[in-house]
Amino acid sequence: MTEAKVILLASRPHLAGLGLDPEDMGRELGNLVNPGQIRMVDDWTSLDAGAFSPEDRLVLVGRSDPWPGGPPGQWPLNLNVEAPWLAGPLNERVSALVRAAVAEAARLETPPARLVEPDRTVLVWGDGLEAGRVVERIAKAGFPVLWAGRRPGNQVPGVTALPCSGLRAVEGFPGRFTVWLDDNGHWTDKAAGAVVLCGRLTRRAGLEFETGPGLISLSTLEDGWEREQKPDWAEEPGFRLVFLAGAGRPPTPHGLGRILSLALRARRETKAVVYVLAPQIQVAGPGLERLSGRARQAGLVFLRTPLQGPDLTVMENGRLRITMPDLVARADLSLTPDLLVLEDEVIPDPELTDLAAALGLTVGNDGFPSPDNVLFPAGTTNRAGILAIGPARGTDAPEILDREILAGLDVLQELLTDRTVEDRLIVDRGRCTLCLTCVRICPHQALSFTNRPWADPLACSACGLCVAECPMDALQLPDHTDGRVKARLAALLARPRTEAPRLVMYGCRRSAARAMRIAPRPDEPVDLAFIPLPCAGRIEADLVLTAFLGGADGVLIAACHDHNCRTQQGGPEARRRMGYHQDLLAESGFRPERLGYITLAPNMGREFTELVTQFHRAVRDLNQPPASGDPT
Amino acid sequence: MAWALFLGCTIPVRNLNYELAIRRTADRLGLELADLPDFGCCGFPLKSLSIDDALAVGARNLALVQAAGHDLVAGCSACAATLAEVEHVLAHDPDRAAAVNRRLAEIGLTYHGGVKVRHYARLLYEEVGPRRIREAVVRPLTGYRFAPHYGCHYLKPGEIMDYFDPAEEPRSLAELIDCLGAESVDYPGLKDCCGGGVLGVNEALAQAMAFRKLDQVHRLDVTGLVVICPFCNVMFEGQQKAIAKKHGVNLKVPLFFYPQLLGLALGFSPEDMGFKLNRIKDRDMLKALEARSDA
Amino acid sequence: MTEDQPRTWDLDRADPDFKDDVARRPGAEKIRLCYACGACSARCPVGDIDPDFDPRRLIRMVILGMRDQVLSSPLLWYCATCFTCQETCPEGVNFTEVLFALKNMAVEAGYFPPAMSAQTELLKNHGRLYEITDFENQNRGKYGLPELPERPDDFKTLLEQLKIEPREAD
């Protein structure tokens, strides 16, 4: 760690605006830095950029964002945001905040940077129309493409066909993957910068029934009809043909399009009476509104089922009977279909499920390898550089496939570009015992090792999980070393106590820190020291216990909501650790309720205040000695 | 070329005041009206029973008008809407027009299409216009406020009425009242139906609908309710006492046919406008108005 | 005003051709376009007073094929023909016209309120709903209004085929 020159720039108007005497405060703050390193500023625009060198670290009291024209190392500090959350005399609060910023500024790490030149080759795995489309579009965008599949085409320029029976492993890192393909037992390896899983479309009817007489899946009916053969019931007048959107969920627009096209065909070519049953009819697809109008005009009867689907009972003669309430008719309806057509849904191909397991891809609730997380563009997985598009995501609609391809191309363009990157992880060789806990725990497979572990900068998301789990404390994130975090903590806790219970919040930069900026002031005096972290995944027992040992009465962990975590697993992992942390507290003689866990989004300012106030009151109650005299 | 005055079934028997007012105001404003004695029912009551028969009966009236070389003006909204619809249907459906003409041939008539059908209020609004009416006014009704009732068949179906006054935001009657020097008042139930269409089948329902309007209007600071249709008049004036009794509310809402108001403003006496035949009226207002000197 | 409806409607016994028969009637061509948005029922002034009069529900009954229940229903005759539903419908179903078509079909099947046959007789005999006798003409003369004749012959001819016969009790 280098002790670098820290310069404190304090805005007189900002201090005066808080009700402080700028000169008095300026003298107090001057004690926090080396002599001559504090400057009082009246107007930020009057500063001369030439007065600073690039290695200088600036602490800017009175700004929310860095000063343009200044050196890279800057710590803006807006006292209006931070000061109301501490308790005690104002000048003590300001002093503590500035001392914390100076302590952090003094411990800046500059990790080494290097040039990466990723391989622009993209390997696409899959068969069929969907895979063909993906391959074509990626090749058109200028990437060399390897098409691995059972029957890859070779008509497209820039595409190399690699017939194989399976994809077995993807080793290495984004920009320099080694992909292992299996050609009936004969394995070969190929180099690729990124891998796009497309797979093969597989469908299954969405209900628990075996298909039997009177029951058929939409795909089967579609396929049979394509051969220009009218079904054998075509001439039966009054034949009741009933389409049921699958599994008690609304049909997707694409699914509805298929149902309507086939139903209209039935009306045109047969004498059947046609019903379409669905919880909702969503016409958000090209031409669907018009199609549904034509369907109604042609005499299709649309009935809205309850969300979970209609009641289906098997009658004595083996036929199915449908009953459901109809809110428009204000009566219950019953119907015995002569043929019930079940919409089938796309399911993960078993081959895809195996592949996801082999590649270490986390699988969502629907079985497909893309995270249920709103921050991740369609197609990304937990491994950077491996995308799942089309059938590998459960998509069968051509227009949605096109959009996924576009989103995937954005990801590929950003990833496979030559650029300079900084190391994202610092390893203390002296401490590391090569236990490989970090390699095993990384949810992104971003770590590997030669004679020491290292994190690939293209794959690593700086979540801090490995840092938190390393049993030897051998790993550090450059921006948030233990030293730096603890220096800030110490600076903020070095104030005289007030009546308010002393709270520490370890909060995610992305959510909690931003929510705090727009949070309304608490109604009662709260004493909250805020420590921002790159991700809640970074929070380890050491940090929690250090806070308590430093005088905190309560520690609050603030993460992003489970499906909003920037690193996918950091926040959920922090939640999972809570039990362990609370056990430690109990063993140490503290009440486990003094450790709290909340989730926030960046726009939840009001909730920030509410949740902190609640926690503050709970800890205050714990602080009052109860009747039993228990001092914990 | 004149406007054949179509009186329908009700006006010539039950609303002579309305007929008088129409004839006299038309004359004063230079609108030439003609009488065709062979007119019969417009066909509206038949539509529920047989759409095609209603069409034929209505087309008969239009054929008579065409033979006389006129266009048609009606005082009853239902008649105006029905005959306008007949003209609209025959103009757009050649098959039905042919079928109707086959039936008219049996009674020695034929209809080629093209007769203009107007409600008298629409005629005043479009052919004369509020500005010319205002110029013709000699006894402005200053200081009096009226609640207009548009009814359902004067503006709807919009497609048939050429959307001349949008049914959701109507203004023609308001303007026709304002140009007399009076003030037209807006109120939440402005577009409500009088219920007349079901009086024959379900009296309680019809009265309940009329009551909604009357209850609102009687709480407004207005001299009376202005109507342009004898059906509406039956519900609001003819049935007012029964409705008031049934709902236990003392209503007392005077009714005016718009041409009556127009006539008063043009200088006619209440008697000339047939007010003797108005069953619920504001006698004080009429007396005061008569006492006002001509400008 | 409440009708007797069975708790569950058995669609197996409904008439799937009913909606197509209705759609063949002039003015009712678009009945099948209805997607049950409910705007008509929301604004209907009759429905406001009698909730059983529910335009959307009537249309649904037609689409489902409940021929007898619809044609025999007294509700068909409660429409005030205010056209509000028609002007509001986003699909242009023209429900007021649909009801006229349904009423026509009801009459053909022998269902109608008694007032209807009385009206028809008046038209056949007098050409108007109100008789104009010498008495009425004298009254008109008092007010200076021209006399009006009755011309029922044309009406007799035109309405010759119109049969209003109540259904025989089953």
PDB file of C-alpha atoms in Angstrom, chain B residues 7-14 16 19-20 23-24 35-41 43-54 56-57 60-61 64 81 85 96 103-104 106-107 109 152-153 155-159 163 167-168 191 193 195-198 200-202 204-205 208-209 212 231 234 271 274 276-277, chain C residues 1 25-27 29 43 45-50 53 74 77-84 86-88 94 96-97 99-105 107-108 112-113 115-117 119-120 123 126-132 136 139-140 143-151 153-155 157-164:
ATOM      1  CA  LEU B   7     -95.487  15.223 -38.221  1.00  0.00           C
ATOM      2  CA  GLY B   8     -95.565  11.494 -37.514  1.00  0.00           C
ATOM      3  CA  CYS B   9     -98.191   9.894 -35.287  1.00  0.00           C
ATOM      4  CA  THR B  10     -98.001  11.806 -32.051  1.00  0.00           C
ATOM      5  CA  ILE B  11     -97.534  15.495 -32.807  1.00  0.00           C
ATOM      6  CA  PRO B  12    -100.661  16.072 -34.884  1.00  0.00           C
ATOM      7  CA  VAL B  13    -102.823  14.553 -32.164  1.00  0.00           C
ATOM      8  CA  ARG B  14    -101.064  15.105 -28.854  1.00  0.00           C
ATOM      9  CA  LEU B  16    -100.454  20.742 -31.322  1.00  0.00           C
ATOM     10  CA  GLU B  19     -96.804  21.867 -34.383  1.00  0.00           C
ATOM     11  CA  LEU B  20     -97.963  25.457 -34.064  1.00  0.00           C
ATOM     12  CA  ARG B  23     -95.053  26.251 -38.426  1.00  0.00           C
ATOM     13  CA  ARG B  24     -95.007  29.813 -37.166  1.00  0.00           C
ATOM     14  CA  ASP B  35     -97.817  19.581 -46.210  1.00  0.00           C
ATOM     15  CA  LEU B  36     -98.179  16.121 -47.732  1.00  0.00           C
ATOM     16  CA  PRO B  37    -101.491  14.688 -46.608  1.00  0.00           C
ATOM     17  CA  ASP B  38    -100.558  11.117 -47.489  1.00  0.00           C
ATOM     18  CA  PHE B  39     -97.854  10.870 -44.844  1.00  0.00           C
ATOM     19  CA  GLY B  40     -98.243   7.958 -42.420  1.00  0.00           C
ATOM     20  CA  CYS B  41     -96.244   6.386 -39.623  1.00  0.00           C
ATOM     21  CA  GLY B  43     -92.163   2.849 -39.212  1.00  0.00           C
ATOM     22  CA  PHE B  44     -90.242   3.113 -35.944  1.00  0.00           C
ATOM     23  CA  PRO B  45     -92.733   0.961 -33.933  1.00  0.00           C
ATOM     24  CA  LEU B  46     -92.476  -1.766 -36.580  1.00  0.00           C
ATOM     25  CA  LYS B  47     -88.733  -2.177 -36.457  1.00  0.00           C
ATOM     26  CA  SER B  48     -88.821  -4.497 -33.443  1.00  0.00           C
ATOM     27  CA  LEU B  49     -91.277  -6.733 -35.243  1.00  0.00           C
ATOM     28  CA  SER B  50     -89.915  -6.740 -38.756  1.00  0.00           C
ATOM     29  CA  ILE B  51     -87.000  -4.681 -39.941  1.00  0.00           C
ATOM     30  CA  ASP B  52     -87.910  -5.104 -43.585  1.00  0.00           C
ATOM     31  CA  ASP B  53     -91.511  -4.039 -43.100  1.00  0.00           C
ATOM     32  CA  ALA B  54     -90.406  -1.006 -41.155  1.00  0.00           C
ATOM     33  CA  ALA B  56     -90.838  -0.360 -46.548  1.00  0.00           C
ATOM     34  CA  VAL B  57     -93.215   1.765 -44.482  1.00  0.00           C
ATOM     35  CA  ARG B  60     -93.140   5.043 -48.571  1.00  0.00           C
ATOM     36  CA  ASN B  61     -92.904   8.442 -46.892  1.00  0.00           C
ATOM     37  CA  LEU B  64     -94.001  10.634 -51.438  1.00  0.00           C
ATOM     38  CA  ALA B  81     -83.799   9.228 -37.019  1.00  0.00           C
ATOM     39  CA  GLU B  85     -81.767   5.654 -41.366  1.00  0.00           C
ATOM     40  CA  ARG B  96     -82.300  -3.900 -50.137  1.00  0.00           C
ATOM     41  CA  ARG B 103     -92.817  -3.546 -52.471  1.00  0.00           C
ATOM     42  CA  LEU B 104     -93.432   0.146 -53.130  1.00  0.00           C
ATOM     43  CA  GLU B 106     -97.349  -2.650 -55.211  1.00  0.00           C
ATOM     44  CA  ILE B 107     -98.699   0.640 -53.931  1.00  0.00           C
ATOM     45  CA  LEU B 109     -94.656   4.322 -55.619  1.00  0.00           C
ATOM     46  CA  CYS B 152     -81.233   9.943 -28.080  1.00  0.00           C
ATOM     47  CA  HIS B 153     -82.460  10.078 -31.662  1.00  0.00           C
ATOM     48  CA  LEU B 155     -77.773  12.985 -32.717  1.00  0.00           C
ATOM     49  CA  LYS B 156     -77.436   9.206 -32.799  1.00  0.00           C
ATOM     50  CA  PRO B 157     -76.456   7.015 -34.568  1.00  0.00           C
ATOM     51  CA  GLY B 158     -73.724   9.491 -35.397  1.00  0.00           C
ATOM     52  CA  GLU B 159     -72.940   7.864 -38.688  1.00  0.00           C
ATOM     53  CA  TYR B 163     -71.925  13.647 -36.970  1.00  0.00           C
ATOM     54  CA  ALA B 167     -73.215  13.036 -29.413  1.00  0.00           C
ATOM     55  CA  GLU B 168     -70.613  12.926 -26.650  1.00  0.00           C
ATOM     56  CA  LYS B 191     -77.006  13.168 -22.413  1.00  0.00           C
ATOM     57  CA  CYS B 193     -82.187   9.048 -22.149  1.00  0.00           C
ATOM     58  CA  GLY B 195     -86.833   6.186 -21.165  1.00  0.00           C
ATOM     59  CA  GLY B 196     -89.682   6.707 -23.620  1.00  0.00           C
ATOM     60  CA  GLY B 197     -88.617   3.749 -25.729  1.00  0.00           C
ATOM     61  CA  VAL B 198     -89.771   1.247 -23.090  1.00  0.00           C
ATOM     62  CA  GLY B 200     -95.166   0.603 -23.526  1.00  0.00           C
ATOM     63  CA  VAL B 201     -93.371  -2.507 -22.274  1.00  0.00           C
ATOM     64  CA  ASN B 202     -92.111  -1.610 -18.820  1.00  0.00           C
ATOM     65  CA  ALA B 204     -91.662   1.345 -14.048  1.00  0.00           C
ATOM     66  CA  LEU B 205     -88.358   1.177 -15.894  1.00  0.00           C
ATOM     67  CA  ALA B 208     -87.204   5.428 -13.307  1.00  0.00           C
ATOM     68  CA  MET B 209     -85.125   6.664 -16.228  1.00  0.00           C
ATOM     69  CA  ARG B 212     -83.167  10.550 -12.999  1.00  0.00           C
ATOM     70  CA  PHE B 231     -91.659  11.031 -26.726  1.00  0.00           C
ATOM     71  CA  VAL B 234     -94.548  12.425 -22.758  1.00  0.00           C
ATOM     72  CA  GLU B 271    -100.833  31.914 -26.959  1.00  0.00           C
ATOM     73  CA  GLY B 274     -99.645  27.101 -28.027  1.00  0.00           C
ATOM     74  CA  LYS B 276    -102.291  26.852 -23.442  1.00  0.00           C
ATOM     75  CA  LEU B 277    -101.625  23.223 -24.264  1.00  0.00           C
TER      76      LEU B 277
ATOM     77  CA  MET C   1     -87.500  -8.906 -13.910  1.00  0.00           C
ATOM     78  CA  ARG C  25     -79.874 -10.241 -40.176  1.00  0.00           C
ATOM     79  CA  PRO C  26     -79.430  -6.674 -41.483  1.00  0.00           C
ATOM     80  CA  GLY C  27     -77.626  -4.487 -38.983  1.00  0.00           C
ATOM     81  CA  GLU C  29     -73.566  -8.524 -39.086  1.00  0.00           C
ATOM     82  CA  ARG C  43     -72.887   2.839 -20.001  1.00  0.00           C
ATOM     83  CA  PRO C  45     -78.937   3.507 -18.756  1.00  0.00           C
ATOM     84  CA  VAL C  46     -81.374   0.614 -18.513  1.00  0.00           C
ATOM     85  CA  GLY C  47     -78.693  -1.609 -17.009  1.00  0.00           C
ATOM     86  CA  ASP C  48     -78.054   1.082 -14.458  1.00  0.00           C
ATOM     87  CA  ILE C  49     -81.590   0.624 -13.165  1.00  0.00           C
ATOM     88  CA  ASP C  50     -82.052  -3.083 -13.822  1.00  0.00           C
ATOM     89  CA  PHE C  53     -80.298  -6.008 -18.523  1.00  0.00           C
ATOM     90  CA  PRO C  74     -88.422 -10.340 -21.822  1.00  0.00           C
ATOM     91  CA  TRP C  77     -87.843  -5.605 -25.048  1.00  0.00           C
ATOM     92  CA  TYR C  78     -86.388  -3.412 -22.318  1.00  0.00           C
ATOM     93  CA  CYS C  79     -83.973  -1.638 -24.608  1.00  0.00           C
ATOM     94  CA  ALA C  80     -84.726   2.095 -24.722  1.00  0.00           C
ATOM     95  CA  THR C  81     -82.953   2.377 -28.119  1.00  0.00           C
ATOM     96  CA  CYS C  82     -80.789   5.187 -26.823  1.00  0.00           C
ATOM     97  CA  PHE C  83     -77.836   3.999 -29.011  1.00  0.00           C
ATOM     98  CA  THR C  84     -75.302   4.692 -26.263  1.00  0.00           C
ATOM     99  CA  GLN C  86     -73.637   1.426 -30.223  1.00  0.00           C
ATOM    100  CA  GLU C  87     -71.741   4.695 -30.112  1.00  0.00           C
ATOM    101  CA  THR C  88     -69.370   3.305 -27.480  1.00  0.00           C
ATOM    102  CA  ASN C  94     -74.107  -2.082 -33.262  1.00  0.00           C
ATOM    103  CA  THR C  96     -79.058  -1.645 -30.719  1.00  0.00           C
ATOM    104  CA  GLU C  97     -79.422  -3.071 -34.219  1.00  0.00           C
ATOM    105  CA  LEU C  99     -81.430  -6.243 -30.490  1.00  0.00           C
ATOM    106  CA  PHE C 100     -83.810  -5.247 -33.271  1.00  0.00           C
ATOM    107  CA  ALA C 101     -82.715  -8.371 -35.123  1.00  0.00           C
ATOM    108  CA  LEU C 102     -83.193 -10.490 -32.018  1.00  0.00           C
ATOM    109  CA  LYS C 103     -86.629  -9.012 -31.463  1.00  0.00           C
ATOM    110  CA  ASN C 104     -87.558  -9.847 -35.038  1.00  0.00           C
ATOM    111  CA  MET C 105     -86.415 -13.437 -34.463  1.00  0.00           C
ATOM    112  CA  VAL C 107     -91.507 -12.447 -32.928  1.00  0.00           C
ATOM    113  CA  GLU C 108     -90.990 -15.100 -35.578  1.00  0.00           C
ATOM    114  CA  PHE C 112     -93.333 -10.715 -27.847  1.00  0.00           C
ATOM    115  CA  PRO C 113     -95.069  -8.374 -25.426  1.00  0.00           C
ATOM    116  CA  ALA C 115     -98.530  -4.288 -26.716  1.00  0.00           C
ATOM    117  CA  MET C 116     -96.872  -5.158 -30.019  1.00  0.00           C
ATOM    118  CA  SER C 117     -99.866  -6.752 -31.645  1.00  0.00           C
ATOM    119  CA  GLN C 119     -99.652  -1.454 -32.283  1.00  0.00           C
ATOM    120  CA  THR C 120     -99.684  -3.435 -35.489  1.00  0.00           C
ATOM    121  CA  LEU C 123    -101.056   0.784 -38.115  1.00  0.00           C
ATOM    122  CA  HIS C 126    -105.187   3.796 -39.464  1.00  0.00           C
ATOM    123  CA  GLY C 127    -101.718   4.179 -40.861  1.00  0.00           C
ATOM    124  CA  ARG C 128    -100.662   5.816 -37.587  1.00  0.00           C
ATOM    125  CA  LEU C 129    -100.422   4.865 -33.920  1.00  0.00           C
ATOM    126  CA  TYR C 130    -103.149   7.365 -33.096  1.00  0.00           C
ATOM    127  CA  GLU C 131    -106.441   7.517 -34.833  1.00  0.00           C
ATOM    128  CA  ILE C 132    -107.308  10.849 -36.434  1.00  0.00           C
ATOM    129  CA  GLU C 136    -109.136  15.382 -33.803  1.00  0.00           C
ATOM    130  CA  ASN C 139    -109.515  20.306 -32.660  1.00  0.00           C
ATOM    131  CA  ARG C 140    -106.798  21.014 -35.190  1.00  0.00           C
ATOM    132  CA  TYR C 143    -105.816  26.087 -33.794  1.00  0.00           C
ATOM    133  CA  GLY C 144    -105.737  26.874 -37.470  1.00  0.00           C
ATOM    134  CA  LEU C 145    -103.982  23.668 -38.363  1.00  0.00           C
ATOM    135  CA  PRO C 146    -104.770  21.781 -41.562  1.00  0.00           C
ATOM    136  CA  GLU C 147    -106.909  18.651 -41.531  1.00  0.00           C
ATOM    137  CA  LEU C 148    -105.225  15.305 -41.831  1.00  0.00           C
ATOM    138  CA  PRO C 149    -106.671  12.293 -43.628  1.00  0.00           C
ATOM    139  CA  GLU C 150    -106.014   8.657 -42.906  1.00  0.00           C
ATOM    140  CA  ARG C 151    -104.578   6.498 -45.650  1.00  0.00           C
ATOM    141  CA  ASP C 153    -104.787   1.104 -47.565  1.00  0.00           C
ATOM    142  CA  ASP C 154    -101.099   1.332 -48.294  1.00  0.00           C
ATOM    143  CA  PHE C 155    -100.382   0.027 -44.839  1.00  0.00           C
ATOM    144  CA  THR C 157    -100.861  -3.837 -48.421  1.00  0.00           C
ATOM    145  CA  LEU C 158     -97.390  -3.365 -47.036  1.00  0.00           C
ATOM    146  CA  LEU C 159     -98.095  -5.169 -43.788  1.00  0.00           C
ATOM    147  CA  GLU C 160    -100.066  -8.011 -45.261  1.00  0.00           C
ATOM    148  CA  GLN C 161     -97.315 -10.554 -44.629  1.00  0.00           C
ATOM    149  CA  LEU C 162     -96.584  -9.416 -41.104  1.00  0.00           C
ATOM    150  CA  LYS C 163     -97.707 -12.164 -38.754  1.00  0.00           C
ATOM    151  CA  ILE C 164     -97.686 -11.497 -35.057  1.00  0.00           C
TER     152      ILE C 164
END
